[in-house]
């Protein structure tokens, strides 16, 4: 497994600190939040001029949107930006409430994303669905329905969003869906809050064992969304991965 990092930044200076320090902190790449590249969506040359021509900065581009006409157009712009900045993967969070979503709806969302996934593949990128609490793919059965109807769409597993959604057997889900998992977001969870790795209640030993059991070789991205500072998030998360989980 390759180790990446993701964390929202408050301003340009903090983003520059993130870009300058992730490697020395022990991470191989970044997966960017939308706010870290959105201003350059139609200006990839400007992004490269400002932040550098380094594909490890854009290994994953996280984006959130709807699957209506405007949202699809926005996702296509993100795919094009990703192709121009040498991204590996677009990580899509579906901004649509879970309440009232039917199996037929899930299959239709899968159809739309499959079309976009094929378009992304034609440009050399993967498209991955990032499930969320209170988004369409949320309950355990939702994953089966969606991925039975999808192609050219991978799954970004987010450990804390699974827990927040009431899915307790995270290792089991990984084993069941190993064929579509293409990205992992690890963050801890307890008391209804996202926590630094090792400071919540999730059993990461079983999660890592399940990933090894499916021969997962993709990115293991620390998706750091606790209240910790950027410096603490980088340091403490990497120490936990090395010291407690044996991930060098």
Tab-separated table of C-alpha atoms in Angstrom:
chain	number	residue	atom	x	y	z
A	1	UNK	CA	0.000	0.000	0.000
A	2	UNK	CA	1.096	3.513	-0.824
A	3	UNK	CA	0.404	6.208	1.760
A	4	UNK	CA	-1.169	9.559	0.830
A	5	UNK	CA	-2.563	12.478	2.818
A	6	UNK	CA	-5.564	14.786	2.544
A	7	UNK	CA	-6.676	17.656	4.760
A	8	UNK	CA	-8.588	20.885	4.165
A	9	UNK	CA	-6.486	24.030	4.349
A	10	UNK	CA	-7.693	27.399	5.527
A	11	UNK	CA	-5.794	29.658	3.134
A	12	UNK	CA	-3.091	29.890	0.479
A	13	UNK	CA	-0.256	29.890	3.007
A	14	UNK	CA	-1.475	26.746	4.743
A	15	UNK	CA	-1.928	25.032	1.390
A	16	UNK	CA	1.658	25.910	0.514
A	17	UNK	CA	2.746	24.469	3.873
A	18	UNK	CA	0.895	21.236	3.061
A	19	UNK	CA	2.423	20.986	-0.401
A	20	UNK	CA	5.899	21.646	0.958
A	21	UNK	CA	5.802	19.257	3.905
A	22	UNK	CA	3.872	16.098	3.047
A	23	UNK	CA	6.864	14.254	1.610
A	24	UNK	CA	9.173	14.937	4.539
A	25	UNK	CA	6.348	13.799	6.844
A	26	UNK	CA	6.393	10.400	5.130
A	27	UNK	CA	3.618	10.556	2.527
A	28	UNK	CA	3.957	9.713	-1.144
A	29	UNK	CA	1.185	11.914	-2.509
A	30	UNK	CA	-1.743	14.199	-1.773
A	31	UNK	CA	-5.426	13.815	-2.493
A	32	UNK	CA	-6.749	17.337	-2.825
A	33	UNK	CA	-9.954	18.756	-1.408
A	34	UNK	CA	-12.043	20.728	-3.875
A	35	UNK	CA	-11.102	24.087	-2.403
A	36	UNK	CA	-7.426	23.380	-3.032
A	37	UNK	CA	-7.815	23.358	-6.815
A	38	UNK	CA	-11.297	24.704	-7.676
A	39	UNK	CA	-10.062	28.212	-8.536
A	40	UNK	CA	-7.921	26.660	-11.273
A	41	UNK	CA	-10.527	24.322	-12.720
A	42	UNK	CA	-10.508	26.141	-16.056
A	43	UNK	CA	-6.839	27.087	-15.772
A	44	UNK	CA	-4.732	23.955	-15.262
A	45	UNK	CA	-1.709	25.794	-16.648
A	46	UNK	CA	-2.131	28.348	-13.871
A	47	UNK	CA	-2.344	25.595	-11.263
A	48	UNK	CA	0.894	24.066	-12.523
A	49	UNK	CA	2.582	27.475	-12.645
A	50	UNK	CA	1.565	28.213	-9.055
A	51	UNK	CA	2.031	24.810	-7.412
A	52	UNK	CA	4.398	22.917	-9.688
A	53	UNK	CA	4.290	20.203	-12.341
A	54	UNK	CA	4.302	17.301	-9.889
A	55	UNK	CA	1.717	14.552	-10.241
A	56	UNK	CA	2.086	13.565	-6.583
A	57	UNK	CA	0.213	16.788	-5.740
A	58	UNK	CA	-2.844	15.597	-7.627
A	59	UNK	CA	-2.897	11.814	-7.177
A	60	UNK	CA	-6.559	12.234	-6.271
A	61	UNK	CA	-8.971	15.124	-6.823
A	62	UNK	CA	-11.912	15.063	-4.420
A	63	UNK	CA	-15.048	16.741	-5.719
A	64	UNK	CA	-18.638	16.944	-4.542
A	65	UNK	CA	-21.660	17.587	-6.708
A	66	UNK	CA	-25.049	16.509	-7.958
A	67	UNK	CA	-25.739	14.351	-10.980
A	68	UNK	CA	-28.054	16.858	-12.630
A	69	UNK	CA	-27.090	18.726	-15.800
A	70	UNK	CA	-24.960	21.322	-14.003
A	71	UNK	CA	-23.318	18.752	-11.748
A	72	UNK	CA	-22.420	16.491	-14.645
A	73	UNK	CA	-20.896	19.439	-16.499
A	74	UNK	CA	-18.868	20.307	-13.390
A	75	UNK	CA	-17.641	16.732	-13.052
A	76	UNK	CA	-16.564	16.743	-16.701
A	77	UNK	CA	-14.599	19.946	-16.073
A	78	UNK	CA	-12.923	18.256	-13.115
A	79	UNK	CA	-12.021	15.236	-15.242
A	80	UNK	CA	-10.504	17.495	-17.886
A	81	UNK	CA	-8.546	19.404	-15.234
A	82	UNK	CA	-7.333	16.113	-13.794
A	83	UNK	CA	-6.127	14.942	-17.180
A	84	UNK	CA	-4.200	18.171	-17.685
A	85	UNK	CA	-2.584	18.017	-14.221
A	86	UNK	CA	-1.689	14.303	-14.463
A	87	UNK	CA	-4.086	13.188	-11.741
A	88	UNK	CA	-4.674	9.473	-11.230
A	89	UNK	CA	-8.207	9.559	-9.928
A	90	UNK	CA	-11.306	11.722	-9.559
A	91	UNK	CA	-12.972	10.972	-6.218
A	92	UNK	CA	-16.646	11.864	-6.454
A	93	UNK	CA	-18.890	12.578	-3.466
A	94	UNK	CA	-22.537	12.565	-4.536
A	95	UNK	CA	-24.243	15.618	-3.071
A	96	UNK	CA	-27.744	14.176	-2.875
A	97	UNK	CA	-29.712	13.285	0.264
A	98	UNK	CA	-30.097	9.587	1.107
A	99	UNK	CA	-33.706	9.914	2.256
A	100	UNK	CA	-36.125	8.612	-0.344
A	101	UNK	CA	-33.469	7.074	-2.629
A	102	UNK	CA	-34.698	3.816	-4.172
A	103	UNK	CA	-32.852	0.892	-5.726
A	104	UNK	CA	-33.932	2.214	-9.129
A	105	UNK	CA	-32.389	5.591	-8.254
A	106	UNK	CA	-29.118	3.928	-7.258
A	107	UNK	CA	-28.998	2.057	-10.563
A	108	UNK	CA	-29.642	5.272	-12.479
A	109	UNK	CA	-26.861	7.044	-10.578
A	110	UNK	CA	-24.622	4.078	-11.430
A	111	UNK	CA	-25.527	4.394	-15.114
A	112	UNK	CA	-24.672	8.111	-15.181
A	113	UNK	CA	-21.397	7.640	-13.331
A	114	UNK	CA	-20.463	4.700	-15.541
A	115	UNK	CA	-20.744	6.934	-18.600
A	116	UNK	CA	-18.542	9.529	-16.906
A	117	UNK	CA	-16.157	6.795	-15.764
A	118	UNK	CA	-15.670	5.666	-19.341
A	119	UNK	CA	-15.031	9.269	-20.372
A	120	UNK	CA	-12.473	9.605	-17.577
A	121	UNK	CA	-10.770	6.361	-18.625
A	122	UNK	CA	-10.456	7.691	-22.167
A	123	UNK	CA	-8.467	10.585	-20.674
A	124	UNK	CA	-6.273	8.322	-18.568
A	125	UNK	CA	-8.052	8.748	-15.205
A	126	UNK	CA	-10.074	6.566	-12.877
A	127	UNK	CA	-13.401	7.677	-11.433
A	128	UNK	CA	-14.106	6.554	-7.870
A	129	UNK	CA	-17.280	6.972	-5.817
A	130	UNK	CA	-16.670	8.225	-2.278
A	131	UNK	CA	-19.661	7.154	-0.172
A	132	UNK	CA	-20.791	9.546	2.565
A	133	UNK	CA	-23.135	9.623	5.506
A	134	UNK	CA	-26.522	10.862	4.225
A	135	UNK	CA	-25.585	10.460	0.577
A	136	UNK	CA	-27.170	7.867	-1.763
A	137	UNK	CA	-24.678	5.029	-1.228
A	138	UNK	CA	-24.758	4.907	2.554
A	139	UNK	CA	-26.287	1.660	3.892
A	140	UNK	CA	-24.608	-1.699	3.374
A	141	UNK	CA	-27.171	-2.854	0.798
A	142	UNK	CA	-26.732	0.364	-1.209
A	143	UNK	CA	-23.197	-0.660	-2.143
A	144	UNK	CA	-24.378	-3.938	-3.659
A	145	UNK	CA	-27.178	-2.316	-5.641
A	146	UNK	CA	-25.001	0.497	-6.985
A	147	UNK	CA	-22.006	-1.614	-7.972
A	148	UNK	CA	-24.159	-4.314	-9.552
A	149	UNK	CA	-25.139	-1.659	-12.105
A	150	UNK	CA	-21.833	0.235	-12.440
A	151	UNK	CA	-18.787	-0.146	-14.619
A	152	UNK	CA	-15.672	2.022	-14.869
A	153	UNK	CA	-16.463	3.293	-11.360
A	154	UNK	CA	-14.315	2.318	-8.395
A	155	UNK	CA	-15.052	2.668	-4.695
A	156	UNK	CA	-13.261	4.935	-2.268
A	157	UNK	CA	-13.841	3.402	1.157
A	158	UNK	CA	-13.953	5.951	3.976
A	159	UNK	CA	-13.644	4.234	7.343
A	160	UNK	CA	-15.202	7.008	9.415
A	161	UNK	CA	-18.135	7.593	7.066
A	162	UNK	CA	-18.888	3.864	7.218
A	163	UNK	CA	-18.952	4.019	10.999
A	164	UNK	CA	-21.018	7.203	10.994
A	165	UNK	CA	-23.483	5.489	8.639
A	166	UNK	CA	-23.921	2.597	11.060
A	167	UNK	CA	-21.793	0.036	9.210
A	168	UNK	CA	-19.840	-1.727	11.944
A	169	UNK	CA	-18.207	-4.562	9.983
A	170	UNK	CA	-15.820	-2.429	7.958
A	171	UNK	CA	-13.402	-5.309	7.409
A	172	UNK	CA	-16.264	-7.433	6.075
A	173	UNK	CA	-17.325	-4.748	3.618
A	174	UNK	CA	-13.740	-4.534	2.362
A	175	UNK	CA	-13.616	-8.277	1.827
A	176	UNK	CA	-17.006	-8.287	0.079
A	177	UNK	CA	-16.236	-5.355	-2.235
A	178	UNK	CA	-12.558	-5.949	-2.880
A	179	UNK	CA	-13.177	-6.207	-6.596
A	180	UNK	CA	-14.275	-2.565	-6.901
A	181	UNK	CA	-12.235	-0.868	-4.150
A	182	UNK	CA	-9.620	1.389	-5.741
A	183	UNK	CA	-8.921	3.926	-3.000
A	184	UNK	CA	-8.999	4.008	0.812
A	185	UNK	CA	-9.598	6.981	3.092
A	186	UNK	CA	-8.647	6.236	6.686
A	187	UNK	CA	-9.830	8.415	9.522
A	188	UNK	CA	-10.937	7.581	13.006
A	189	UNK	CA	-14.342	8.186	14.553
A	190	UNK	CA	-15.891	8.391	18.007
A	191	UNK	CA	-18.474	10.449	19.895
A	192	UNK	CA	-20.025	11.507	16.548
A	193	UNK	CA	-16.797	13.280	15.533
A	194	UNK	CA	-13.927	12.579	13.167
A	195	UNK	CA	-10.741	11.940	15.123
A	196	UNK	CA	-7.022	11.647	14.533
A	197	UNK	CA	-5.965	8.100	13.686
A	198	UNK	CA	-5.714	6.036	16.849
A	199	UNK	CA	-7.766	8.442	18.941
A	200	UNK	CA	-11.188	7.130	18.040
A	201	UNK	CA	-12.878	3.757	18.345
A	202	UNK	CA	-12.266	2.088	14.973
A	203	UNK	CA	-10.389	-1.212	14.773
A	204	UNK	CA	-7.730	-0.402	12.198
A	205	UNK	CA	-5.874	-3.658	12.755
A	206	UNK	CA	-8.813	-5.606	11.330
A	207	UNK	CA	-9.247	-3.054	8.540
A	208	UNK	CA	-5.613	-3.310	7.449
A	209	UNK	CA	-5.755	-7.105	7.719
A	210	UNK	CA	-8.777	-7.102	5.395
A	211	UNK	CA	-6.960	-4.871	2.896
A	212	UNK	CA	-3.986	-7.189	2.935
A	213	UNK	CA	-6.341	-10.125	2.529
A	214	UNK	CA	-7.660	-8.723	-0.772
A	215	UNK	CA	-4.097	-7.852	-1.896
A	216	UNK	CA	-4.940	-4.168	-1.968
A	217	UNK	CA	-2.042	-2.233	-3.466
A	218	UNK	CA	-3.516	1.214	-4.041
A	219	UNK	CA	-3.433	4.428	-2.040
A	220	UNK	CA	-4.111	4.373	1.674
A	221	UNK	CA	-4.951	8.038	2.163
A	222	UNK	CA	-5.094	9.600	5.613
A	223	UNK	CA	-8.206	11.755	5.219
A	224	UNK	CA	-7.506	14.035	8.153
A	225	UNK	CA	-10.636	15.971	9.103
A	226	UNK	CA	-10.231	16.264	12.861
A	227	UNK	CA	-9.660	19.547	14.661
A	228	UNK	CA	-5.888	18.900	14.816
A	229	UNK	CA	-3.514	21.345	13.174
A	230	UNK	CA	-1.975	20.496	9.829
A	231	UNK	CA	1.410	19.790	11.402
A	232	UNK	CA	-0.063	17.522	14.086
A	233	UNK	CA	-2.257	15.726	11.583
A	234	UNK	CA	0.699	14.956	9.327
A	235	UNK	CA	2.940	13.816	12.185
A	236	UNK	CA	0.541	11.918	14.422
A	237	UNK	CA	-1.171	10.068	11.586
A	238	UNK	CA	2.092	8.850	10.085
A	239	UNK	CA	3.389	7.780	13.496
A	240	UNK	CA	0.223	5.748	14.072
A	241	UNK	CA	0.461	4.035	10.693
A	242	UNK	CA	4.087	3.096	11.302
A	243	UNK	CA	4.028	2.339	14.995
A	244	UNK	CA	0.638	0.693	15.463
A	245	UNK	CA	-0.217	-0.716	12.034
A	246	UNK	CA	3.215	-1.533	10.610
A	247	UNK	CA	2.746	0.537	7.453
A	248	UNK	CA	6.116	2.005	6.535
